[in-house]
Short mmCIF file of C-alpha atoms and ligand atoms in Angstrom, two decimals:
data_model
loop_
_atom_site.label_atom_id
_atom_site.label_comp_id
_atom_site.label_asym_id
_atom_site.label_seq_id
_atom_site.Cartn_x
_atom_site.Cartn_y
_atom_site.Cartn_z
CA MET A 178 10.76 5.04 -26.16
CA ARG A 179 7.34 6.67 -26.31
CA VAL A 180 5.18 5.58 -23.37
CA THR A 181 1.59 6.26 -22.32
CA VAL A 182 0.35 5.50 -18.81
CA ILE A 183 -3.42 5.30 -18.23
CA GLY A 184 -4.37 6.14 -14.64
CA THR A 185 -2.51 8.68 -12.49
CA GLY A 186 -3.03 7.10 -9.08
CA TYR A 187 -0.21 5.88 -6.87
CA VAL A 188 0.97 3.36 -9.44
CA GLY A 189 0.42 5.30 -12.66
CA THR A 190 1.99 8.57 -11.51
CA VAL A 191 5.03 6.85 -10.01
CA THR A 192 5.47 4.57 -13.04
CA GLY A 193 5.18 7.48 -15.47
CA ALA A 194 7.54 9.70 -13.48
CA CYS A 195 10.18 6.96 -13.09
CA LEU A 196 10.07 5.90 -16.75
CA ALA A 197 10.50 9.54 -17.80
CA TYR A 198 13.33 9.89 -15.28
CA LEU A 199 15.01 6.93 -17.05
CA GLY A 200 14.77 8.85 -20.33
CA HIS A 201 11.53 7.67 -21.93
CA ARG A 202 9.02 10.20 -23.24
CA VAL A 203 5.89 9.71 -21.15
CA THR A 204 2.30 10.90 -21.32
CA CYS A 205 0.01 10.17 -18.37
CA VAL A 206 -3.73 10.07 -18.98
CA ASP A 207 -6.53 10.13 -16.43
CA THR A 208 -10.28 10.73 -16.63
CA ASP A 209 -10.11 12.66 -13.34
CA GLU A 210 -9.74 16.25 -14.54
CA SER A 211 -8.79 17.63 -11.12
CA LYS A 212 -5.85 15.21 -10.83
CA ILE A 213 -4.63 16.07 -14.31
CA ALA A 214 -4.98 19.80 -13.63
CA LYS A 215 -2.82 19.41 -10.49
CA LEU A 216 -0.18 17.40 -12.35
CA GLN A 217 -0.14 19.96 -15.16
CA ARG A 218 0.57 22.64 -12.53
CA GLY A 219 3.50 20.52 -11.39
CA GLU A 220 1.79 19.37 -8.19
CA SER A 221 1.61 15.76 -7.10
CA PRO A 222 -2.00 14.62 -6.48
CA ILE A 223 -0.83 12.26 -3.74
CA TYR A 224 1.56 12.45 -0.81
CA GLU A 225 4.52 10.26 -1.67
CA PRO A 226 8.11 11.06 -0.60
CA MET A 227 10.38 12.09 -3.52
CA LEU A 228 7.55 12.01 -6.08
CA GLN A 229 7.48 15.78 -6.51
CA GLU A 230 11.27 15.84 -7.07
CA ILE A 231 11.16 12.93 -9.55
CA LEU A 232 8.32 14.58 -11.49
CA GLU A 233 10.49 17.70 -11.86
CA LEU A 234 13.54 15.67 -12.95
CA ALA A 235 11.34 13.58 -15.29
CA ALA A 236 10.22 16.73 -17.10
CA GLN A 237 13.88 17.66 -17.70
CA ARG A 238 14.97 14.18 -18.78
CA GLY A 239 12.68 12.07 -20.99
CA GLY A 240 9.82 14.53 -20.65
CA ILE A 241 6.38 13.98 -19.15
CA ASP A 242 2.97 15.50 -19.78
CA PHE A 243 -0.55 14.93 -18.50
CA ARG A 244 -3.84 14.73 -20.38
CA THR A 245 -7.46 13.74 -19.95
CA SER A 246 -7.76 12.07 -23.35
CA LEU A 247 -5.90 9.18 -24.90
CA ASP A 248 -6.82 9.97 -28.49
CA SER A 249 -3.72 11.46 -30.07
CA VAL A 250 -1.10 10.04 -27.68
CA ALA A 251 -1.90 6.33 -28.02
CA ALA A 252 -1.07 6.41 -31.71
CA GLU A 253 2.40 7.83 -30.97
CA SER A 254 3.21 5.29 -28.25
CA ASP A 255 5.31 2.12 -28.33
CA VAL A 256 4.07 1.01 -24.93
CA ILE A 257 0.71 1.75 -23.29
CA PHE A 258 0.42 0.96 -19.59
CA ILE A 259 -2.94 0.39 -17.95
CA ALA A 260 -2.62 1.38 -14.28
CA VAL A 261 -6.23 2.05 -13.27
CA GLY A 262 -7.84 0.98 -10.00
CA THR A 263 -9.28 -2.51 -9.51
CA PRO A 264 -11.22 -2.02 -6.26
CA PRO A 265 -13.13 -4.87 -4.63
CA LEU A 266 -16.79 -5.63 -5.31
CA PRO A 267 -18.96 -6.71 -2.34
CA SER A 268 -18.41 -10.33 -3.44
CA GLY A 269 -14.64 -9.96 -3.01
CA GLU A 270 -13.87 -10.20 -6.71
CA ALA A 271 -11.99 -7.36 -8.40
CA ASN A 272 -14.09 -4.68 -10.09
CA LEU A 273 -12.74 -4.62 -13.63
CA ALA A 274 -14.99 -1.79 -14.87
CA TYR A 275 -12.11 0.74 -14.98
CA LEU A 276 -9.78 -1.74 -16.65
CA GLU A 277 -12.42 -2.57 -19.25
CA ALA A 278 -13.08 1.10 -20.02
CA ALA A 279 -9.33 1.78 -20.29
CA ALA A 280 -8.70 -1.22 -22.57
CA ARG A 281 -11.58 -0.22 -24.87
CA SER A 282 -10.27 3.35 -25.01
CA VAL A 283 -6.86 1.97 -26.09
CA GLY A 284 -8.53 0.01 -28.91
CA ALA A 285 -10.40 3.11 -30.04
CA ALA A 286 -7.17 5.14 -30.16
CA LEU A 287 -4.81 2.68 -31.91
CA ASP A 288 -3.84 2.87 -35.55
CA SER A 289 -1.81 0.56 -37.79
CA SER A 290 1.34 2.69 -37.92
CA ARG A 291 3.41 0.35 -35.71
CA PHE A 292 3.41 -2.65 -33.37
CA ARG A 293 2.51 -1.69 -29.79
CA VAL A 294 2.53 -3.31 -26.41
CA VAL A 295 -0.44 -2.88 -24.09
CA VAL A 296 0.83 -3.52 -20.56
CA ASN A 297 -1.44 -4.49 -17.74
CA LYS A 298 0.04 -2.98 -14.58
CA SER A 299 -3.17 -2.97 -12.57
CA THR A 300 -3.55 -5.96 -10.25
CA VAL A 301 -6.04 -8.13 -12.08
CA PRO A 302 -7.39 -11.66 -11.66
CA VAL A 303 -5.96 -14.54 -13.61
CA GLY A 304 -7.11 -14.40 -17.22
CA SER A 305 -7.46 -10.62 -17.38
CA ALA A 306 -4.70 -10.25 -19.98
CA ASN A 307 -6.81 -12.31 -22.38
CA LEU A 308 -9.73 -10.08 -21.48
CA VAL A 309 -7.67 -6.95 -22.20
CA GLU A 310 -6.77 -8.25 -25.65
CA THR A 311 -10.44 -8.88 -26.42
CA LEU A 312 -11.47 -5.48 -25.06
CA VAL A 313 -8.80 -3.63 -27.06
CA ARG A 314 -10.16 -5.35 -30.18
CA GLU A 315 -13.73 -4.48 -29.19
CA GLY A 316 -12.61 -0.87 -28.75
CA MET A 317 -11.62 -0.82 -32.42
CA ALA A 318 -15.22 -1.52 -33.47
CA GLU A 319 -15.66 1.98 -34.90
CA ALA A 320 -12.64 1.67 -37.24
CA PRO A 321 -13.14 0.30 -40.76
CA ALA A 322 -12.66 -3.51 -40.95
CA GLU A 323 -9.63 -3.18 -43.23
CA GLU A 324 -7.86 -0.82 -40.78
CA ARG A 325 -8.78 -3.07 -37.83
CA ARG A 326 -7.09 -6.06 -39.46
CA LYS A 327 -3.86 -4.08 -39.87
CA VAL A 328 -3.59 -2.96 -36.22
CA ARG A 329 -0.79 -4.89 -34.52
CA PHE A 330 -0.41 -5.11 -30.76
CA GLY A 331 0.50 -7.57 -28.01
CA VAL A 332 -0.50 -7.68 -24.35
CA ALA A 333 1.93 -8.06 -21.44
CA SER A 334 1.24 -8.52 -17.77
CA ASN A 335 3.69 -6.48 -15.70
CA PRO A 336 2.52 -6.51 -12.07
CA GLU A 337 3.56 -3.67 -9.80
CA PHE A 338 5.23 -4.33 -6.45
CA LEU A 339 5.85 -0.77 -5.21
CA ARG A 340 4.95 0.12 -1.64
CA GLU A 341 3.34 3.44 -0.86
CA GLY A 342 5.74 5.53 1.20
CA SER A 343 8.79 4.16 -0.64
CA ALA A 344 7.31 3.96 -4.13
CA ILE A 345 10.11 5.80 -5.94
CA ALA A 346 12.89 3.69 -4.41
CA ASP A 347 10.87 0.54 -5.07
CA SER A 348 10.44 1.54 -8.72
CA LEU A 349 14.05 2.57 -9.38
CA TYR A 350 15.64 -0.22 -7.33
CA PRO A 351 13.13 -3.08 -7.52
CA ASP A 352 13.70 -6.58 -6.17
CA ARG A 353 12.55 -7.93 -9.55
CA ILE A 354 10.61 -7.01 -12.67
CA VAL A 355 8.03 -9.58 -13.77
CA VAL A 356 6.88 -9.60 -17.39
CA GLY A 357 4.28 -12.10 -18.51
CA SER A 358 4.03 -12.70 -22.25
CA GLY A 359 4.61 -15.44 -24.77
CA ASP A 360 5.23 -13.03 -27.66
CA ASP A 361 8.88 -12.26 -28.60
CA ARG A 362 8.00 -8.87 -30.10
CA VAL A 363 6.39 -7.89 -26.79
CA LEU A 364 9.32 -9.17 -24.77
CA ASP A 365 11.88 -7.35 -26.92
CA ILE A 366 10.08 -4.05 -26.38
CA MET A 367 9.67 -4.65 -22.64
CA ARG A 368 13.38 -5.55 -22.32
CA GLU A 369 14.34 -2.34 -24.13
CA LEU A 370 11.98 -0.29 -21.95
CA TYR A 371 13.41 -1.69 -18.73
CA ALA A 372 17.06 -1.96 -19.87
CA PRO A 373 18.27 1.00 -17.71
CA LEU A 374 16.55 -0.50 -14.66
CA VAL A 375 17.82 -4.02 -15.26
CA ALA A 376 21.44 -2.90 -15.75
CA GLN A 377 21.08 0.00 -13.28
CA THR A 378 22.86 2.31 -15.73
CA PHE A 379 20.96 5.48 -14.77
CA GLU A 380 22.31 8.14 -12.44
CA PRO A 381 20.56 7.86 -9.06
CA PRO A 382 18.42 10.89 -8.24
CA PRO A 383 19.75 13.24 -5.53
CA GLY A 384 18.78 11.97 -2.09
CA LEU A 385 18.01 8.43 -3.27
CA PRO A 386 21.31 6.56 -3.64
CA ARG A 387 21.41 3.13 -5.24
CA PRO A 388 21.61 0.36 -2.61
CA ALA A 389 25.24 -0.81 -2.45
CA SER A 390 24.23 -4.44 -2.99
CA LEU A 391 22.26 -3.73 -6.18
CA ALA A 392 24.22 -4.35 -9.39
CA ARG A 393 21.48 -5.78 -11.59
CA VAL A 394 17.74 -6.36 -11.36
CA THR A 395 16.27 -9.69 -12.44
CA LEU A 396 13.69 -9.42 -15.21
CA LEU A 397 11.64 -12.57 -14.84
CA VAL A 398 9.74 -13.64 -17.95
CA THR A 399 6.67 -15.75 -17.29
CA SER A 400 3.41 -16.68 -18.92
CA LEU A 401 0.61 -14.12 -18.72
CA THR A 402 -1.19 -16.23 -16.13
CA GLY A 403 2.01 -16.75 -14.15
CA ALA A 404 2.61 -13.00 -13.89
CA GLU A 405 -0.96 -12.40 -12.75
CA MET A 406 -0.65 -15.13 -10.11
CA ILE A 407 2.73 -13.84 -8.88
CA LYS A 408 1.24 -10.51 -7.83
CA TYR A 409 -1.61 -12.07 -5.87
CA ALA A 410 0.54 -14.81 -4.40
CA ALA A 411 3.17 -12.30 -3.23
CA ASN A 412 0.63 -10.05 -1.51
CA ALA A 413 -1.18 -13.00 0.03
CA PHE A 414 2.12 -14.32 1.41
CA LEU A 415 2.95 -10.95 2.97
CA THR A 416 -0.45 -10.79 4.71
CA MET A 417 0.17 -14.26 6.10
CA LYS A 418 3.65 -13.31 7.32
CA ILE A 419 2.33 -10.25 9.17
CA GLY A 420 -0.65 -12.24 10.45
CA TYR A 421 1.73 -14.90 11.70
CA ALA A 422 3.81 -12.32 13.59
CA ASN A 423 0.60 -10.96 15.13
CA GLU A 424 -0.64 -14.39 16.12
CA ILE A 425 2.68 -15.29 17.75
CA ALA A 426 2.71 -11.89 19.51
CA ASN A 427 -0.75 -12.59 20.94
CA ILE A 428 0.52 -15.90 22.32
CA CYS A 429 3.65 -14.13 23.68
CA GLU A 430 1.41 -11.75 25.63
CA ARG A 431 -0.25 -14.70 27.29
CA VAL A 432 2.80 -16.81 28.08
CA GLY A 433 5.01 -13.93 29.20
CA ALA A 434 7.43 -13.76 26.25
CA GLU A 435 8.71 -10.70 24.35
CA ALA A 436 7.52 -10.90 20.75
CA THR A 437 10.29 -8.63 19.45
CA GLU A 438 12.87 -11.10 20.80
CA VAL A 439 10.97 -14.02 19.33
CA MET A 440 10.72 -12.33 15.93
CA ALA A 441 14.45 -11.51 15.99
CA GLY A 442 15.14 -15.14 16.77
CA ILE A 443 13.06 -16.56 13.98
CA GLY A 444 13.90 -13.79 11.49
CA LEU A 445 17.58 -14.73 11.61
CA ASP A 446 16.65 -18.03 9.98
CA SER A 447 17.51 -17.37 6.33
CA ARG A 448 14.54 -19.49 5.26
CA ILE A 449 12.23 -17.06 7.08
CA GLY A 450 13.90 -13.62 6.90
CA ALA A 451 13.42 -10.73 9.31
CA ARG A 452 11.19 -8.42 7.27
CA PHE A 453 7.42 -8.19 7.74
CA LEU A 454 7.64 -9.78 11.17
CA ASN A 455 6.70 -6.70 13.22
CA PRO A 456 3.61 -7.35 15.29
CA GLY A 457 1.12 -4.49 15.40
CA VAL A 458 -2.50 -3.53 14.90
CA GLY A 459 -2.70 -5.40 11.59
CA TRP A 460 -2.12 -4.49 7.99
CA GLY A 461 -4.29 -2.16 5.89
CA GLY A 462 -4.10 -0.29 2.62
CA SER A 463 -5.72 -0.59 -0.75
CA CYS A 464 -4.02 -3.78 -1.88
CA PHE A 465 -3.66 -6.53 0.72
CA GLY A 466 -7.31 -7.11 1.63
CA LYS A 467 -8.56 -6.59 -1.90
CA ASP A 468 -5.95 -8.92 -3.41
CA VAL A 469 -6.43 -11.72 -0.88
CA ASN A 470 -10.20 -11.52 -1.40
CA ALA A 471 -9.78 -11.56 -5.18
CA LEU A 472 -7.46 -14.60 -5.00
CA MET A 473 -9.94 -16.42 -2.75
CA HIS A 474 -12.67 -15.57 -5.23
CA THR A 475 -10.64 -16.95 -8.13
CA ALA A 476 -9.93 -20.12 -6.12
CA ARG A 477 -13.66 -20.53 -5.43
CA GLU A 478 -14.42 -20.12 -9.14
CA TYR A 479 -12.20 -23.15 -9.68
CA GLY A 480 -13.82 -25.12 -6.86
CA TYR A 481 -11.01 -24.62 -4.34
CA GLN A 482 -11.33 -23.26 -0.81
CA ALA A 483 -8.18 -21.28 0.10
CA ARG A 484 -8.14 -21.91 3.86
CA LEU A 485 -4.84 -20.21 4.65
CA LEU A 486 -6.02 -17.07 2.88
CA GLU A 487 -9.31 -17.10 4.79
CA ALA A 488 -7.40 -17.43 8.06
CA SER A 489 -5.10 -14.58 7.09
CA LEU A 490 -8.07 -12.22 6.72
CA GLU A 491 -9.63 -13.43 9.99
CA VAL A 492 -6.41 -12.98 11.97
CA ASN A 493 -6.00 -9.46 10.63
CA ALA A 494 -9.57 -8.43 11.43
CA ALA A 495 -9.19 -9.76 14.97
CA GLN A 496 -5.88 -7.94 15.44
CA ARG A 497 -7.53 -4.55 14.97
CA ASN A 498 -9.87 -5.40 17.83
CA THR A 499 -6.98 -6.09 20.20
CA VAL A 500 -6.61 -2.29 20.51
CA ILE A 501 -10.16 -2.03 21.83
CA GLN A 502 -9.56 -4.96 24.20
CA LYS A 503 -6.39 -3.33 25.57
CA LEU A 504 -8.21 -0.05 26.14
CA GLN A 505 -10.98 -1.92 27.95
CA GLU A 506 -8.41 -3.76 30.04
CA LYS A 507 -6.90 -0.45 31.18
CA LEU A 508 -9.95 1.84 31.32
CA PHE A 509 -12.80 -0.67 31.87
CA ILE A 510 -15.45 1.75 30.59
CA LEU A 511 -14.97 3.35 27.17
CA LYS A 512 -18.23 5.32 27.07
CA GLY A 513 -17.49 9.01 27.49
CA ARG A 514 -13.71 8.44 27.52
CA THR A 515 -11.49 10.45 25.19
CA ILE A 516 -9.12 8.34 23.11
CA GLY A 517 -6.35 9.98 21.07
CA LEU A 518 -5.16 8.21 17.92
CA LEU A 519 -1.56 8.85 16.93
CA GLY A 520 -1.72 8.29 13.18
CA LEU A 521 -4.52 7.75 10.68
CA ALA A 522 -2.80 6.71 7.42
CA PHE A 523 -2.60 2.96 6.88
CA LYS A 524 1.19 3.26 7.03
CA PRO A 525 3.73 6.07 7.47
CA ASP A 526 4.78 8.36 4.63
CA THR A 527 1.46 8.24 2.82
CA ASP A 528 -1.90 9.99 3.06
CA ASP A 529 -3.69 6.82 1.90
CA LEU A 530 -6.55 5.81 4.19
CA ARG A 531 -7.90 2.90 2.20
CA ASP A 532 -8.69 0.06 4.63
CA ALA A 533 -6.66 1.89 7.29
CA PRO A 534 -6.77 0.24 10.75
CA ALA A 535 -7.19 3.72 12.28
CA VAL A 536 -10.48 4.24 10.45
CA TYR A 537 -11.80 0.92 11.76
CA ILE A 538 -10.58 1.63 15.31
CA ALA A 539 -12.13 5.12 15.28
CA GLU A 540 -15.44 3.70 14.02
CA ARG A 541 -15.53 1.05 16.76
CA LEU A 542 -14.63 3.50 19.52
CA LEU A 543 -17.28 5.97 18.38
CA GLN A 544 -19.86 3.16 18.23
CA MET A 545 -18.92 2.28 21.81
CA GLY A 546 -19.57 5.84 22.99
CA ALA A 547 -15.98 7.05 23.25
CA ARG A 548 -14.81 10.45 22.05
CA VAL A 549 -12.07 10.18 19.41
CA LYS A 550 -9.30 12.67 18.71
CA ALA A 551 -6.61 12.10 16.09
CA TYR A 552 -3.31 13.54 15.00
CA ASP A 553 -1.63 12.55 11.72
CA PRO A 554 1.18 14.60 10.15
CA VAL A 555 -0.27 14.20 6.65
CA ALA A 556 -3.55 12.26 6.42
CA ALA A 557 -5.93 14.31 8.62
CA GLN A 558 -7.26 16.38 5.73
CA ALA A 559 -7.88 13.26 3.63
CA CYS A 560 -9.66 11.59 6.55
CA ARG A 561 -11.90 14.60 7.13
CA ALA A 562 -12.82 14.65 3.41
CA GLN A 563 -13.23 10.89 2.92
CA HIS A 564 -14.89 10.03 6.24
CA PRO A 565 -17.29 12.86 7.10
CA GLU A 566 -19.34 10.27 9.04
CA LEU A 567 -16.58 9.89 11.64
CA ARG A 568 -16.95 12.45 14.43
CA ILE A 569 -13.21 12.73 15.00
CA ARG A 570 -11.64 15.82 16.56
CA TYR A 571 -8.57 16.48 14.43
CA CYS A 572 -5.59 17.92 16.30
CA ALA A 573 -2.70 19.97 14.99
CA SER A 574 -0.07 18.31 17.20
CA ALA A 575 0.55 15.34 19.44
CA ALA A 576 0.47 17.69 22.45
CA GLU A 577 -3.04 18.87 21.55
CA LEU A 578 -4.02 15.22 21.09
CA ALA A 579 -2.82 14.36 24.60
CA ASP A 580 -4.63 17.27 26.27
CA ASP A 581 -7.35 15.76 28.50
CA ALA A 582 -7.19 12.35 26.80
CA ASP A 583 -7.87 9.18 28.79
CA ALA A 584 -5.56 7.10 26.57
CA LEU A 585 -3.35 7.43 23.52
CA VAL A 586 -3.09 4.73 20.84
CA VAL A 587 -0.18 4.55 18.38
CA VAL A 588 -1.80 3.35 15.16
CA THR A 589 0.69 4.51 12.49
CA GLU A 590 4.45 4.44 13.05
CA TRP A 591 5.26 7.90 11.67
CA ASN A 592 8.92 8.66 12.21
CA GLU A 593 8.18 11.97 13.94
CA PHE A 594 6.30 10.08 16.67
CA ARG A 595 9.57 8.45 17.76
CA ALA A 596 10.91 11.80 18.94
CA LEU A 597 7.81 12.89 20.92
CA ASP A 598 8.31 14.20 24.46
CA LEU A 599 6.50 11.36 26.22
CA ALA A 600 6.75 12.93 29.69
CA ASP A 601 5.05 16.10 28.43
CA LEU A 602 2.30 14.06 26.73
CA ALA A 603 1.68 11.99 29.87
CA LYS A 604 1.33 15.14 32.00
CA ARG A 605 -1.35 16.54 29.70
CA MET A 606 -3.61 13.50 29.99
CA VAL A 607 -6.42 12.61 32.37
CA SER A 608 -4.92 9.13 32.71
CA PRO A 609 -1.53 8.49 31.09
CA ILE A 610 -2.33 5.24 29.27
CA LEU A 611 -0.41 4.40 26.12
CA VAL A 612 -1.49 1.55 23.86
CA ASP A 613 1.48 1.27 21.53
CA GLY A 614 0.01 -0.54 18.55
CA ARG A 615 3.32 -0.47 16.67
CA ASN A 616 5.81 -1.13 19.48
CA LEU A 617 7.28 2.26 18.64
CA TYR A 618 8.56 3.02 22.14
CA SER A 619 10.70 1.15 24.58
CA GLN A 620 8.60 0.03 27.49
CA ASP A 621 11.19 1.40 29.93
CA ALA A 622 11.23 4.86 28.33
CA ALA A 623 7.44 5.09 28.22
CA THR A 624 7.11 3.91 31.83
CA ALA A 625 9.84 6.32 32.99
CA ALA A 626 7.93 9.13 31.25
CA GLY A 627 4.93 8.35 33.42
CA PHE A 628 2.89 6.17 31.10
CA ASP A 629 0.95 3.03 31.89
CA TYR A 630 2.24 1.29 28.76
CA ILE A 631 0.91 -1.65 26.81
CA GLY A 632 2.50 -2.74 23.52
CA VAL A 633 1.95 -5.69 21.19
CA GLY A 634 3.31 -9.06 22.24
CA ARG A 635 5.26 -7.55 25.12
CA GLY A 636 4.45 -10.25 27.58
CA ALA A 637 7.85 -10.56 29.24
CA ARG A 638 7.58 -7.35 31.24
CA ARG A 639 4.02 -8.08 32.28
CA ALA A 640 5.13 -11.50 33.48
CA GLN A 641 8.04 -9.92 35.37
CA GLN A 642 5.76 -7.34 36.97
CA GLY A 643 3.33 -10.12 37.92
CA THR A 644 6.12 -12.14 39.55
CA ILE A 645 7.48 -9.14 41.48
CA ALA A 646 3.98 -8.29 42.70
CA GLY A 647 3.49 -11.92 43.69
CA VAL A 648 6.81 -12.06 45.60
CA SER A 649 6.19 -8.83 47.52
CA GLN A 650 2.70 -9.98 48.48
CA ASN A 651 4.07 -13.24 49.77
CA ARG A 652 6.62 -11.42 51.91
CA ARG A 653 4.02 -9.17 53.48
N1 NAD B 199 -1.35 1.59 -4.51
C1 NAD B 199 -0.43 0.64 -4.41
O1 NAD B 199 0.38 0.62 -3.50
C2 NAD B 199 -0.37 -0.45 -5.44
C3 NAD B 199 0.77 -1.28 -5.50
C4 NAD B 199 0.83 -2.27 -6.46
C5 NAD B 199 -0.24 -2.47 -7.32
N2 NAD B 199 -1.34 -1.68 -7.23
C6 NAD B 199 -2.43 -1.90 -8.18
O2 NAD B 199 -2.32 -0.92 -9.22
C7 NAD B 199 -3.63 -0.52 -9.65
C8 NAD B 199 -3.78 0.98 -9.48
O3 NAD B 199 -3.70 1.26 -8.08
P1 NAD B 199 -3.63 2.77 -7.53
O4 NAD B 199 -3.45 2.66 -6.06
O5 NAD B 199 -2.65 3.53 -8.35
O6 NAD B 199 -5.12 3.25 -7.88
P2 NAD B 199 -5.74 4.70 -7.71
O7 NAD B 199 -7.15 4.48 -7.37
O8 NAD B 199 -4.86 5.54 -6.83
O9 NAD B 199 -5.64 5.33 -9.18
C9 NAD B 199 -6.33 4.84 -10.29
C10 NAD B 199 -6.52 5.99 -11.27
O10 NAD B 199 -7.07 5.48 -12.48
C11 NAD B 199 -7.94 6.48 -13.01
N3 NAD B 199 -8.83 5.87 -13.99
C12 NAD B 199 -9.85 5.02 -13.80
N4 NAD B 199 -10.42 4.67 -14.97
C13 NAD B 199 -9.73 5.32 -15.95
C14 NAD B 199 -9.81 5.35 -17.38
N5 NAD B 199 -10.71 4.63 -18.04
N6 NAD B 199 -8.95 6.12 -18.05
C15 NAD B 199 -8.02 6.86 -17.40
N7 NAD B 199 -7.90 6.87 -16.06
C16 NAD B 199 -8.73 6.10 -15.34
C17 NAD B 199 -8.64 7.04 -11.78
O11 NAD B 199 -9.20 8.30 -12.03
C18 NAD B 199 -7.47 7.08 -10.78
O12 NAD B 199 -6.81 8.33 -10.81
C19 NAD B 199 -4.61 -1.35 -8.84
O13 NAD B 199 -4.96 -2.50 -9.57
C20 NAD B 199 -3.82 -1.73 -7.61
O14 NAD B 199 -4.26 -2.94 -7.04
C21 NAD B 199 -1.42 -0.67 -6.33
#
């Protein structure tokens, strides 16, 4: 099929590359000339594992090209995806300016040669599909009335569930595909488009084998509104699950229990499930906060106060501050201290810093008079460019980060951090304090390496140490 994707961000580039890998002929369009120039040179504009390889394979299979204008390509397309950003406004509601511009540009570029599907892949508030249909029609205003009447198209809502860092696997081997539409012509085209994914008939790309358990992917057909709600409801649920793990971990710290044990114990309950139960410094990224805020805003518009969602945001904001509290507990004074952040990206395997906990933690530490150093295998350059206001000293290695630091904080669980020589790092520091915000290390290993270690929800050891200290004092 002939496909156009508007927006070459994380979602648009991955969607375009994967659809072309499946054999569709894809054109990606973006108004950002520098991104398009990079893609035309065969370079990925974002850091995403396997994306570069899939882009190369996509060019050999269905074919993929990149442009700054929609004009000629929209007319040739069967399916036009809108995958532009929907960032939050100060009120919490989604900013639909990019979506509106994209939908109007689709209207301006359509002709009456065939029926087309305009697919909303951006995360948009309930009712936006109706808005897209109106905007596409408004975009046709320049065309003669007779031509306008002949243009045939339908709108589908097809929310995206990929995760940055594993976006290609998530797109080729998804848990489900959701398509919202009440129009059979639209659904037929969407079923044809996704047929290789649903039946998993494509050859897996080298290095990304198909999960053994995956024989078929469910394509769930819903109403437009249902599809729009599913995306928000799924993200909101995930924030609550992580927030719940963090809240329980905070209680574990106080009562002397080990949160990892507790999470293992509750995660084995098939009604709960083990994933997204890792306590840490809180979630970040471009989607969770924005989507929860947008859903709360929609609820308010309908006179409903979404209390669980409000609590989810509050718990997450507080969790970021636990890092500061732990540093204060260990160092007392933060003014003039040097704190080294291991990781800046909001999660491993991405250079995305949107709503990253590390950015918040660095800001707070700097405000409190601390000196901040940071090492991230990928995101340092992006942080320097996007946050010139942060006086961070960027380091080229974890060893350089540890040199003369008063404490290290693990903020992002990059895989390479697991293999660090902890004893060497501890020796380089003024005081070997490790606040492990991702429970990346075993407490025993970190302590044996010379660190004064504090993780998240690791209350059992602290309780044990307290008891031993108490016993020995009593004996004296
Ligand atoms: N990033 C994720 O992990 C993720 C996951 C699922 C869903 N989503 C949703 O998908 C949407 C896109 O997210 P993203 O992270 O890819 O955004 P992004 O900011 O990385 O990319 C958006 C792109 O759209 C382009 N754009 C804006 N207006 C345009 C126009 N009129 N014509 C052509 N291009 C235009 C921008 O230049 C930019 O390159 C958002 O609604 C987001 O909530 C994102």
